[in-house]
Coordinates of C-alpha atoms in Angstrom, one line a residue:
M1 CA 0.0 0.0 0.0
S2 CA 1.4 3.5 -0.9
P3 CA 1.4 6.0 1.9
L4 CA -1.2 8.7 1.5
L5 CA 0.0 12.2 0.9
F6 CA 0.3 13.2 4.6
A7 CA 0.8 16.9 3.6
Q8 CA 3.7 17.2 6.0
R9 CA 7.2 17.2 4.7
I10 CA 8.5 16.6 1.2
L11 CA 12.2 16.6 0.4
I12 CA 13.3 17.2 -3.2
S13 CA 16.7 16.1 -4.4
G14 CA 17.9 17.0 -7.8
E15 CA 20.7 18.6 -9.8
S16 CA 18.9 21.5 -11.3
V17 CA 18.3 24.5 -9.0
T18 CA 15.8 26.1 -11.3
R19 CA 13.7 23.0 -11.8
A20 CA 13.8 21.9 -8.2
T21 CA 12.8 25.4 -7.0
A22 CA 10.0 25.6 -9.4
L23 CA 8.8 22.2 -8.4
R24 CA 9.0 23.1 -4.7
D25 CA 6.9 26.2 -5.3
E26 CA 4.4 24.4 -7.4
I27 CA 3.9 21.6 -4.9
I28 CA 3.1 24.1 -2.2
R29 CA 0.7 26.0 -4.6
N30 CA -0.9 22.7 -5.8
I31 CA -1.7 21.5 -2.3
G32 CA -2.7 25.0 -1.4
G33 CA -4.9 25.3 1.7
E34 CA -5.1 21.6 2.2
A35 CA -1.9 21.6 4.3
S36 CA 1.1 23.5 5.2
I37 CA 4.0 21.7 3.5
Q38 CA 7.7 22.3 3.9
V39 CA 9.8 21.4 1.0
E40 CA 13.6 21.5 1.0
T41 CA 15.6 21.6 -2.2
I42 CA 18.9 19.8 -2.4
T43 CA 21.2 20.6 -5.3
V44 CA 24.3 18.6 -6.0
S45 CA 26.3 19.3 -9.1
G46 CA 29.5 18.1 -10.5
P47 CA 31.2 14.8 -9.6
D48 CA 28.9 13.7 -6.8
G49 CA 30.4 11.9 -3.9
D50 CA 28.8 10.2 -0.9
S51 CA 29.8 12.9 1.5
S52 CA 28.4 15.9 -0.5
V53 CA 25.1 14.2 -1.2
R54 CA 24.8 13.0 2.4
D55 CA 25.6 16.5 3.8
A56 CA 23.0 18.1 1.5
I57 CA 20.3 15.6 2.6
I58 CA 21.2 16.1 6.3
A59 CA 20.7 19.8 5.8
G60 CA 17.4 19.3 4.1
L61 CA 16.1 16.9 6.9
N62 CA 17.2 19.4 9.5
E63 CA 15.0 22.0 7.9
L64 CA 12.1 19.5 8.0
R65 CA 12.6 18.7 11.7
G66 CA 14.4 15.4 11.0
F67 CA 12.0 13.5 8.7
A68 CA 10.4 13.6 5.3
D69 CA 7.2 11.7 4.4
T70 CA 8.2 11.8 0.8
F71 CA 11.7 11.8 -0.7
L72 CA 11.4 13.0 -4.3
I73 CA 14.4 12.3 -6.5
D74 CA 14.4 14.4 -9.7
A75 CA 16.5 12.2 -11.9
R76 CA 15.5 13.8 -15.2
S77 CA 18.6 14.7 -17.2
P78 CA 18.7 17.6 -19.6
P79 CA 18.8 16.8 -23.3
P80 CA 22.4 16.6 -24.7
A81 CA 23.6 20.1 -25.5
G82 CA 20.5 21.8 -24.0
E83 CA 18.7 24.0 -26.5
D84 CA 21.7 25.0 -28.5
A85 CA 22.0 24.3 -32.2
L86 CA 24.4 21.5 -33.1
W87 CA 27.0 24.0 -34.5
D88 CA 26.9 25.9 -31.2
V89 CA 27.3 22.9 -28.9
P90 CA 30.6 22.9 -26.9
L91 CA 32.6 19.7 -27.1
S92 CA 32.3 19.2 -23.3
E93 CA 28.6 18.5 -23.7
W94 CA 29.4 15.2 -25.5
C95 CA 32.1 14.1 -23.1
R96 CA 29.8 13.4 -20.1
E97 CA 29.4 10.0 -18.6
H98 CA 27.1 7.5 -20.2
P99 CA 23.6 8.7 -19.3
T100 CA 22.4 5.3 -18.2
K101 CA 25.3 4.8 -15.8
N102 CA 25.0 8.4 -14.6
S103 CA 21.2 8.2 -13.9
Q104 CA 21.5 5.0 -11.9
K105 CA 24.5 6.2 -9.9
S106 CA 22.9 9.5 -9.1
T107 CA 19.6 8.0 -8.0
L108 CA 21.1 5.2 -5.9
L109 CA 23.4 7.6 -4.2
R110 CA 20.6 9.9 -3.1
A111 CA 18.4 7.0 -2.0
K112 CA 21.3 5.4 -0.1
S113 CA 22.1 8.5 1.8
F114 CA 18.4 9.2 2.7
L115 CA 17.8 5.6 3.9
Q116 CA 21.1 5.6 5.9
L117 CA 19.9 8.7 7.8
L118 CA 16.5 7.2 8.5
I119 CA 18.2 4.0 9.9
Q120 CA 20.4 6.1 12.2
K121 CA 17.6 8.3 13.5
F122 CA 14.7 5.9 14.0
E123 CA 14.5 2.6 15.8
S124 CA 11.2 2.0 14.1
T125 CA 11.1 3.9 10.8
P126 CA 7.9 5.8 10.1
R127 CA 6.0 5.1 6.8
F128 CA 7.4 7.1 3.9
A129 CA 7.6 7.1 0.1
V130 CA 10.4 7.5 -2.4
V131 CA 9.3 9.1 -5.7
I132 CA 11.7 9.2 -8.7
L133 CA 11.1 11.5 -11.6
G134 CA 13.0 10.4 -14.7
N135 CA 13.1 9.0 -18.2
R136 CA 13.0 5.2 -18.0
H137 CA 15.2 4.9 -21.1
D138 CA 17.9 6.9 -19.3
F139 CA 18.1 4.0 -16.9
G140 CA 18.3 1.3 -19.5
A141 CA 17.6 -2.3 -18.7
G142 CA 18.3 -1.7 -15.1
C143 CA 15.2 0.4 -14.3
E144 CA 13.0 -2.4 -13.2
I145 CA 15.8 -4.0 -11.3
L146 CA 16.6 -0.7 -9.5
L147 CA 12.9 -0.3 -8.5
T148 CA 12.6 -3.9 -7.3
K149 CA 15.7 -3.6 -5.2
L150 CA 14.6 -0.2 -3.7
Q151 CA 11.2 -1.6 -2.9
R152 CA 12.7 -4.7 -1.2
D153 CA 15.0 -2.7 1.0
I154 CA 12.5 0.1 1.8
S155 CA 10.1 -2.6 2.9
R156 CA 12.6 -3.8 5.5
L157 CA 12.5 -0.4 7.2
N158 CA 8.7 -0.1 7.0
K159 CA 6.4 -2.7 5.3
D160 CA 4.0 0.0 4.1
S161 CA 6.6 2.3 2.6
T162 CA 6.8 2.3 -1.2
V163 CA 8.9 3.5 -4.2
H164 CA 7.5 4.9 -7.4
F165 CA 9.0 5.9 -10.7
I166 CA 7.1 8.5 -12.8
D167 CA 8.3 8.0 -16.4
F168 CA 8.6 11.0 -18.7
A169 CA 9.6 8.9 -21.7
R170 CA 6.7 9.8 -23.9
S171 CA 6.2 13.4 -22.6
G172 CA 9.7 14.8 -23.1
E173 CA 11.8 16.5 -20.5
N174 CA 10.2 19.9 -20.7
V175 CA 7.0 19.0 -18.7
Q176 CA 6.2 22.0 -16.5
S177 CA 6.2 21.9 -12.7
E178 CA 2.4 22.1 -12.4
P179 CA 1.5 18.7 -14.0
V180 CA 4.5 17.2 -12.2
S181 CA 3.3 18.2 -8.8
A182 CA -0.2 17.1 -9.7
A183 CA 1.1 13.7 -10.7
V184 CA 3.0 13.3 -7.4
K185 CA -0.1 14.3 -5.5
I186 CA -2.4 11.8 -7.4
L187 CA 0.1 9.0 -7.1
L188 CA 0.7 9.3 -3.4
S189 CA -3.0 9.7 -2.6
S190 CA -4.2 6.8 -4.7
R191 CA -2.9 3.8 -2.6
S192 CA -1.4 2.5 -5.9
D193 CA 0.8 -0.6 -5.8
R194 CA 2.3 0.3 -9.2
K195 CA 6.0 1.0 -9.2
L196 CA 6.4 2.4 -12.7
V197 CA 3.8 4.7 -14.3
S198 CA 4.0 7.3 -17.1
I199 CA 3.2 10.9 -16.3
S200 CA 0.7 11.0 -19.2
E201 CA -1.1 7.9 -17.7
I202 CA -1.4 9.3 -14.2
L203 CA -2.5 12.7 -15.3
N204 CA -5.3 11.2 -17.4
L205 CA -6.9 9.5 -14.4
V206 CA -10.1 11.0 -13.1
H207 CA -9.6 12.7 -9.8
E208 CA -12.6 14.6 -8.6
D209 CA -14.2 15.0 -5.1
V210 CA -11.1 16.4 -3.4
T211 CA -11.3 16.3 0.3
P212 CA -9.1 18.9 2.0
L213 CA -7.0 17.9 5.0
K214 CA -8.0 19.5 8.3
E215 CA -5.2 21.5 9.8
D216 CA -5.9 20.3 13.3
S217 CA -5.6 16.7 12.1
I218 CA -1.9 17.1 11.4
N219 CA 0.5 16.5 14.3
Q220 CA 3.5 18.6 13.3
D221 CA 5.7 17.1 16.0
N222 CA 5.1 13.4 15.5
P223 CA 5.7 12.1 12.0
Q224 CA 4.6 8.6 13.1
A225 CA 1.1 9.8 14.1
E226 CA -1.9 8.1 12.5
Y227 CA -4.7 10.1 11.0
P228 CA -8.3 9.3 10.1
A229 CA -8.5 7.8 6.6
S230 CA -11.3 10.3 5.7
D231 CA -9.0 13.2 6.4
L232 CA -6.2 11.8 4.3
T233 CA -8.2 10.9 1.2
L234 CA -7.3 13.6 -1.3
C235 CA -8.7 11.8 -4.4
R236 CA -11.6 9.5 -3.3
S237 CA -12.8 9.0 -6.8
L238 CA -9.4 8.2 -8.3
N239 CA -10.0 4.8 -9.8
I240 CA -7.1 2.9 -11.3
K241 CA -8.6 -0.1 -13.3
K242 CA -7.1 -3.3 -12.0
R243 CA -5.4 -5.4 -14.6
S244 CA -5.6 -9.2 -14.7
V245 CA -2.5 -10.8 -16.2
K246 CA -2.3 -14.6 -16.2
I247 CA 1.3 -15.9 -16.3
A248 CA 1.3 -19.2 -18.2
L249 CA 4.7 -20.5 -17.1
S250 CA 5.6 -23.9 -18.6
F251 CA 8.5 -26.3 -18.8
D252 CA 9.3 -28.6 -21.6
F253 CA 11.1 -31.4 -19.9
D254 CA 12.9 -32.8 -22.9
A255 CA 16.0 -34.3 -21.3
L256 CA 17.5 -37.2 -23.2
S257 CA 14.5 -37.4 -25.6
A258 CA 15.7 -34.1 -27.2
F259 CA 18.3 -36.1 -29.1
L260 CA 16.0 -39.0 -30.1
G261 CA 13.2 -37.3 -32.1
T262 CA 13.4 -33.9 -33.6
G263 CA 17.0 -33.6 -32.4
D264 CA 18.2 -36.9 -33.9
H265 CA 21.4 -36.6 -35.8
P266 CA 23.9 -39.2 -37.0
E267 CA 26.7 -37.4 -35.2
N268 CA 25.0 -37.2 -31.8
N269 CA 27.4 -38.7 -29.2
L270 CA 27.8 -39.4 -25.5
A271 CA 28.6 -35.8 -24.7
D272 CA 25.3 -34.7 -26.3
Y273 CA 23.3 -37.3 -24.5
S274 CA 25.0 -36.3 -21.2
T275 CA 23.4 -32.9 -21.4
G276 CA 20.0 -34.6 -21.6
I277 CA 20.8 -36.7 -18.5
F278 CA 21.8 -33.5 -16.7
A279 CA 18.4 -32.1 -17.4
G280 CA 16.7 -35.2 -16.1
Q281 CA 18.7 -35.5 -12.9
V282 CA 19.8 -32.0 -12.0
G283 CA 18.2 -29.2 -14.1
G284 CA 14.6 -30.2 -13.4
R285 CA 15.2 -30.3 -9.7
R286 CA 17.0 -27.0 -9.7
L287 CA 14.0 -25.3 -11.3
L288 CA 11.6 -27.1 -8.9
R289 CA 13.5 -25.5 -6.0
V290 CA 13.1 -22.0 -7.6
L291 CA 9.4 -22.6 -8.0
K292 CA 9.1 -23.7 -4.4
K293 CA 11.0 -20.6 -3.2
H294 CA 8.4 -18.4 -4.9
G295 CA 5.5 -20.5 -3.9
I296 CA 4.3 -21.2 -7.4
A297 CA 5.3 -24.9 -7.9
D298 CA 1.6 -25.9 -8.1
Q299 CA 0.7 -23.0 -10.5
V300 CA 2.8 -24.1 -13.5
T301 CA 2.6 -26.7 -16.2
W302 CA 5.2 -29.2 -17.2
F303 CA 5.0 -30.7 -20.7
I304 CA 6.9 -34.0 -20.4
P305 CA 7.7 -36.6 -23.1
G306 CA 6.8 -40.1 -22.3
H307 CA 10.5 -41.1 -22.5
T308 CA 11.3 -38.6 -19.8
M309 CA 8.5 -39.8 -17.6
E310 CA 9.8 -43.4 -17.7
T311 CA 13.5 -42.7 -17.8
F312 CA 13.6 -40.0 -15.0
E313 CA 10.5 -41.2 -13.1
D314 CA 11.8 -40.1 -9.7
T315 CA 12.2 -36.5 -10.8
V316 CA 8.8 -36.5 -12.5
K317 CA 7.2 -37.8 -9.3
E318 CA 8.7 -34.9 -7.3
I319 CA 7.1 -32.5 -9.8
V320 CA 3.7 -34.2 -9.5
Q321 CA 3.9 -34.2 -5.7
C322 CA 4.3 -30.4 -5.8
G323 CA 0.9 -30.1 -7.5
A324 CA 2.0 -29.0 -10.9
E325 CA 0.0 -29.8 -14.0
I326 CA 1.5 -32.4 -16.4
G327 CA 0.9 -32.1 -20.1
L328 CA 2.0 -34.3 -23.0
H329 CA 5.0 -33.6 -25.2
G330 CA 5.3 -36.7 -27.5
Y331 CA 7.2 -39.8 -26.4
A332 CA 10.7 -39.4 -27.8
H333 CA 10.2 -35.7 -28.8
E334 CA 9.2 -36.8 -32.3
G335 CA 7.6 -34.4 -34.7
A336 CA 4.3 -35.2 -36.3
Y337 CA 5.9 -35.2 -39.8
Q338 CA 8.4 -37.9 -38.7
M339 CA 5.5 -40.4 -38.2
T340 CA 2.7 -42.1 -40.0
E341 CA -0.8 -41.3 -38.8
A342 CA -1.0 -44.8 -37.2
Q343 CA 2.3 -44.1 -35.3
E344 CA 1.0 -40.7 -34.2
R345 CA -2.1 -42.3 -32.7
D346 CA 0.0 -45.1 -30.9
V347 CA 2.4 -42.6 -29.4
L348 CA -0.4 -40.4 -28.1
V349 CA -2.2 -43.4 -26.5
K350 CA 1.0 -44.6 -24.9
C351 CA 1.8 -41.2 -23.4
M352 CA -1.7 -40.8 -22.0
E353 CA -1.3 -44.1 -20.2
V354 CA 2.1 -43.2 -18.7
A355 CA 0.8 -39.8 -17.6
Q356 CA -2.3 -41.4 -16.1
R357 CA -0.2 -43.9 -14.1
L358 CA 2.1 -41.2 -12.7
T359 CA -0.4 -38.5 -11.9
G360 CA -3.6 -40.4 -11.3
K361 CA -5.4 -37.9 -13.6
K362 CA -6.6 -37.8 -17.1
V363 CA -4.2 -35.5 -19.0
Q364 CA -5.8 -32.3 -20.4
G365 CA -3.1 -30.6 -22.4
Y366 CA -0.6 -31.1 -25.2
R367 CA 2.4 -29.4 -26.7
A368 CA 3.9 -30.7 -29.9
P369 CA 7.7 -31.3 -29.8
M370 CA 9.4 -28.3 -31.6
Y371 CA 5.8 -27.2 -32.3
Q372 CA 5.6 -29.7 -35.1
L373 CA 2.0 -30.7 -35.4
R374 CA -0.4 -31.2 -38.3
E375 CA -4.1 -31.4 -38.8
T376 CA -4.2 -35.1 -37.8
T377 CA -2.7 -34.1 -34.5
I378 CA -5.5 -31.7 -33.8
E379 CA -8.1 -34.3 -34.7
L380 CA -6.6 -36.8 -32.4
L381 CA -6.6 -34.3 -29.5
K382 CA -10.3 -33.6 -30.0
E383 CA -11.0 -37.3 -30.3
F384 CA -9.4 -38.1 -27.0
G385 CA -11.0 -35.2 -25.2
F386 CA -8.1 -32.9 -24.6
L387 CA -9.0 -29.4 -23.3
Y388 CA -6.2 -27.5 -24.9
D389 CA -3.1 -27.4 -27.1
S390 CA -0.1 -25.1 -26.8
S391 CA 1.8 -25.4 -30.0
L392 CA 0.5 -22.5 -32.2
S393 CA 0.9 -18.7 -32.3
H394 CA -2.1 -17.3 -34.2
H395 CA -2.1 -14.9 -31.3
D396 CA 0.6 -14.2 -28.8
S397 CA -1.2 -13.2 -25.6
Q398 CA -4.9 -14.4 -25.8
P399 CA -6.3 -17.9 -25.8
Y400 CA -8.4 -18.8 -28.8
L401 CA -10.1 -21.8 -30.4
V402 CA -7.8 -24.0 -32.5
P403 CA -8.7 -23.3 -36.1
C404 CA -10.1 -26.0 -38.3
A405 CA -8.8 -24.9 -41.7
P406 CA -7.6 -27.0 -44.6
P407 CA -3.8 -27.5 -44.8
V408 CA -1.8 -24.6 -46.2
Q409 CA -0.6 -25.7 -49.6
R410 CA 2.9 -25.2 -50.8
I411 CA 3.3 -23.5 -54.1
D412 CA 4.6 -25.6 -57.0
F413 CA 6.4 -23.1 -59.1
S414 CA 6.8 -25.5 -62.0
K415 CA 3.1 -25.0 -62.7
P416 CA 1.5 -22.0 -64.4
A417 CA 1.1 -19.0 -62.1
S418 CA -2.7 -19.1 -62.5
S419 CA -2.7 -22.4 -60.5
W420 CA -1.4 -20.7 -57.3
L421 CA -2.4 -17.1 -57.6
R422 CA -5.1 -17.4 -54.9
P423 CA -5.4 -16.6 -51.2
T424 CA -5.2 -19.1 -48.4
R425 CA -8.6 -19.9 -46.8
L426 CA -8.6 -19.4 -43.0
S427 CA -11.1 -20.5 -40.4
D428 CA -12.6 -18.5 -37.6
M429 CA -10.8 -18.6 -34.2
E430 CA -13.7 -17.3 -32.3
S431 CA -16.6 -19.7 -33.2
P432 CA -16.5 -23.3 -32.0
T433 CA -16.1 -26.0 -34.7
A434 CA -18.0 -29.3 -34.9
G435 CA -17.3 -31.6 -32.0
R436 CA -15.4 -30.8 -28.8
P437 CA -13.8 -27.3 -28.7
L438 CA -10.0 -27.3 -28.4
V439 CA -8.5 -24.2 -26.7
E440 CA -5.2 -22.9 -27.8
I441 CA -2.8 -21.3 -25.3
P442 CA -0.3 -19.6 -27.5
T443 CA 3.5 -20.0 -27.3
G444 CA 6.4 -19.2 -29.6
W445 CA 10.1 -18.9 -30.1
N446 CA 10.4 -15.5 -28.5
N447 CA 8.9 -16.6 -25.3
E448 CA 11.3 -19.4 -24.6
D449 CA 14.9 -19.9 -23.4
M450 CA 16.5 -22.7 -25.4
M451 CA 17.4 -21.4 -28.8
A452 CA 19.3 -18.4 -27.4
L453 CA 20.8 -19.9 -24.3
Q454 CA 21.7 -23.5 -25.1
Y455 CA 24.2 -24.8 -27.7
F456 CA 23.4 -27.8 -29.8
P457 CA 26.2 -28.8 -32.1
H458 CA 24.0 -30.1 -34.8
L459 CA 21.1 -27.6 -34.6
H460 CA 21.7 -24.7 -36.9
N461 CA 19.4 -22.2 -35.2
S462 CA 20.6 -22.7 -31.6
H463 CA 23.2 -20.3 -30.1
G464 CA 24.0 -20.9 -26.5
H465 CA 26.3 -18.0 -25.9
V466 CA 23.8 -15.2 -25.4
D467 CA 24.0 -13.4 -22.1
A468 CA 21.0 -14.5 -20.0
R469 CA 20.2 -10.9 -19.3
V470 CA 19.5 -10.3 -23.0
V471 CA 16.7 -12.9 -22.9
E472 CA 15.5 -11.6 -19.5
Q473 CA 15.2 -8.1 -21.0
R474 CA 13.4 -9.4 -24.0
W475 CA 10.8 -11.1 -21.8
K476 CA 10.4 -7.9 -19.8
D477 CA 10.0 -5.9 -23.0
I478 CA 7.2 -8.3 -24.2
F479 CA 5.4 -8.0 -20.9
L480 CA 5.7 -4.3 -20.6
W481 CA 4.5 -3.7 -24.2
L482 CA 1.4 -5.9 -23.6
W483 CA 0.8 -4.2 -20.3
E484 CA 0.8 -0.7 -21.9
N485 CA -0.9 -1.8 -25.1
P486 CA -3.6 -4.4 -24.2
D487 CA -5.8 -5.9 -26.9
L488 CA -8.8 -6.1 -24.5
E489 CA -10.6 -3.2 -22.9
D490 CA -10.0 -4.5 -19.4
G491 CA -6.3 -4.8 -20.0
S492 CA -6.2 -8.5 -19.3
F493 CA -3.8 -10.8 -21.2
V494 CA -2.0 -14.1 -20.9
F495 CA 1.8 -14.1 -20.7
P496 CA 3.1 -17.4 -21.9
L497 CA 6.6 -18.3 -20.9
L498 CA 8.5 -21.5 -21.8
M499 CA 11.6 -22.9 -20.2
H500 CA 13.5 -26.1 -20.4
P501 CA 15.4 -27.9 -17.5
D502 CA 18.0 -28.6 -20.2
T503 CA 18.6 -24.8 -20.5
S504 CA 17.2 -22.9 -17.6
G505 CA 18.5 -25.7 -15.3
M506 CA 22.1 -24.5 -16.1
A507 CA 23.6 -22.5 -13.3
H508 CA 24.1 -19.3 -15.2
V509 CA 20.5 -19.3 -16.4
T510 CA 18.8 -20.5 -13.2
G511 CA 19.7 -17.2 -11.5
M512 CA 18.0 -15.3 -14.3
V513 CA 14.9 -17.4 -13.9
D514 CA 14.8 -16.7 -10.2
R515 CA 15.1 -12.9 -10.8
F516 CA 12.5 -12.9 -13.6
I517 CA 9.9 -14.8 -11.6
G518 CA 10.6 -12.4 -8.7
W519 CA 10.1 -9.5 -11.0
L520 CA 6.7 -10.8 -12.2
R521 CA 5.6 -11.4 -8.6
G522 CA 6.6 -7.8 -7.8
W523 CA 3.6 -6.6 -9.9
G524 CA 1.3 -7.6 -7.0
D525 CA -2.0 -9.3 -7.3
S526 CA -2.7 -8.0 -10.8
V527 CA -0.3 -10.7 -12.0
Q528 CA -1.1 -14.3 -11.1
F529 CA 0.5 -17.6 -12.1
H530 CA -1.9 -20.2 -13.5
T531 CA -1.7 -23.7 -14.9
F532 CA -2.6 -24.0 -18.6
S533 CA -5.7 -26.1 -17.9
S534 CA -7.1 -23.5 -15.5
I535 CA -6.5 -20.7 -18.1
A536 CA -8.1 -22.8 -20.8
Q537 CA -11.1 -23.9 -18.7
S538 CA -11.9 -20.4 -17.4
W539 CA -11.5 -18.9 -20.9
L540 CA -13.7 -21.5 -22.5
E541 CA -16.4 -21.1 -19.8
E542 CA -16.5 -17.4 -20.4
K543 CA -16.6 -17.9 -24.2
M544 CA -19.5 -20.2 -23.9
K545 CA -21.3 -17.9 -21.6
Q546 CA -20.9 -15.0 -24.1
Q547 CA -22.3 -17.1 -26.9
G548 CA -25.2 -18.2 -24.9

């Protein structure tokens, strides 16, 4: 919960005297008669050191009687070369530190000094807020990490204290002080759990019915005093629509089977097979420990080949005991086009029997090895009563009904053009087809770990030497774009994520997995982990309800 705007003491720390002074004056003017607010401006220029920042913050806190309810860090950097034309820019303007490094350093230095002073002064730290004004792009990939770390450490001092970042990325750096102070006021009075918001988003919120603070309700000598909620509610009608994001986290437990089906190659050798054994005996258990740590081991889905179930049965039993859902993933990781239709049926029946024996439940979901399925696969899944498939990507963040279209025909360029100058016929993904509906939970190459992070000597499109942080940032970019640009009016979407014990079970990747799951959980109750079957079932029920 964010602290409400107590209308007591706000401390502004920034590098621009003009901007900080204007912001201070506008905050006082914006709150007006609602409270008497003291604001202290700290200006630190040049090569900042711990001592100079600390001394400035001490001076500011002394002016505020030793405490600030809100510590406002103005991390907005001026545009390179200011307003000057290119031909008038002094060379020194282009010799400054890298802006990303400089922004992070400056912000962390101010936050560090402020928190150190609170620790020294208070045995039990009062509730407070840290608000950072800046351009998210200036912080680079580390912005979310910085906010997560700050929130974690601030919560150690006071569980109700929060950190917020108001992003100016889409608004430019020349936003006037008036909307900035209004944005700070709205954010702090809204009880928002959001860490990162854009200034344009927060200023577009409806905020009527402003209730002034009563002067006699403010205890100027006791910053820890509690006040009636009615007196603190500045924006009672501020209504931030709550998002609902379902994280569809899955694991394809290929292990040794990865080298037997789609990964078969005449030059596969013991060293290759050894990596599959690692996945079955070590990698899977490592990931299971991470899931247990975050309390989501029963909220994920494992797609497991029958060969893995029978070869590494002890590991699979541990997964089942944690309450995870088990879906099918072929037997030896074979693709549909490697088999006859009769073989495809036999493999599916065998895998269903193995899964039933290990889980005691009828299996509900399927993912084709290497996403290699065909129309006969879909018909078999419907015939055997499967609830969902997760092999296609007609959409990337919404469930849909598996289309029932005729096969896409390859073009035979040896024939006259008139024979292939025609469109491809597609089927409706919204209306149920004849027979049992089959839900598709989308997946795709950009939402998985293996191709970028694991090296296969005989697979041309694998890499294996990409920094895990590159993949981590890609996943964050996907999530953030979907969050800011939802397809549905209510902002809800499914975020599919695919990992492999073969890949994410490796030590240098497991740490990234741990961080990323923690980052997702940091979005609060708007983001929930779900098994694929629960997502498919709830979506199908809602779809049927809409269609009467």
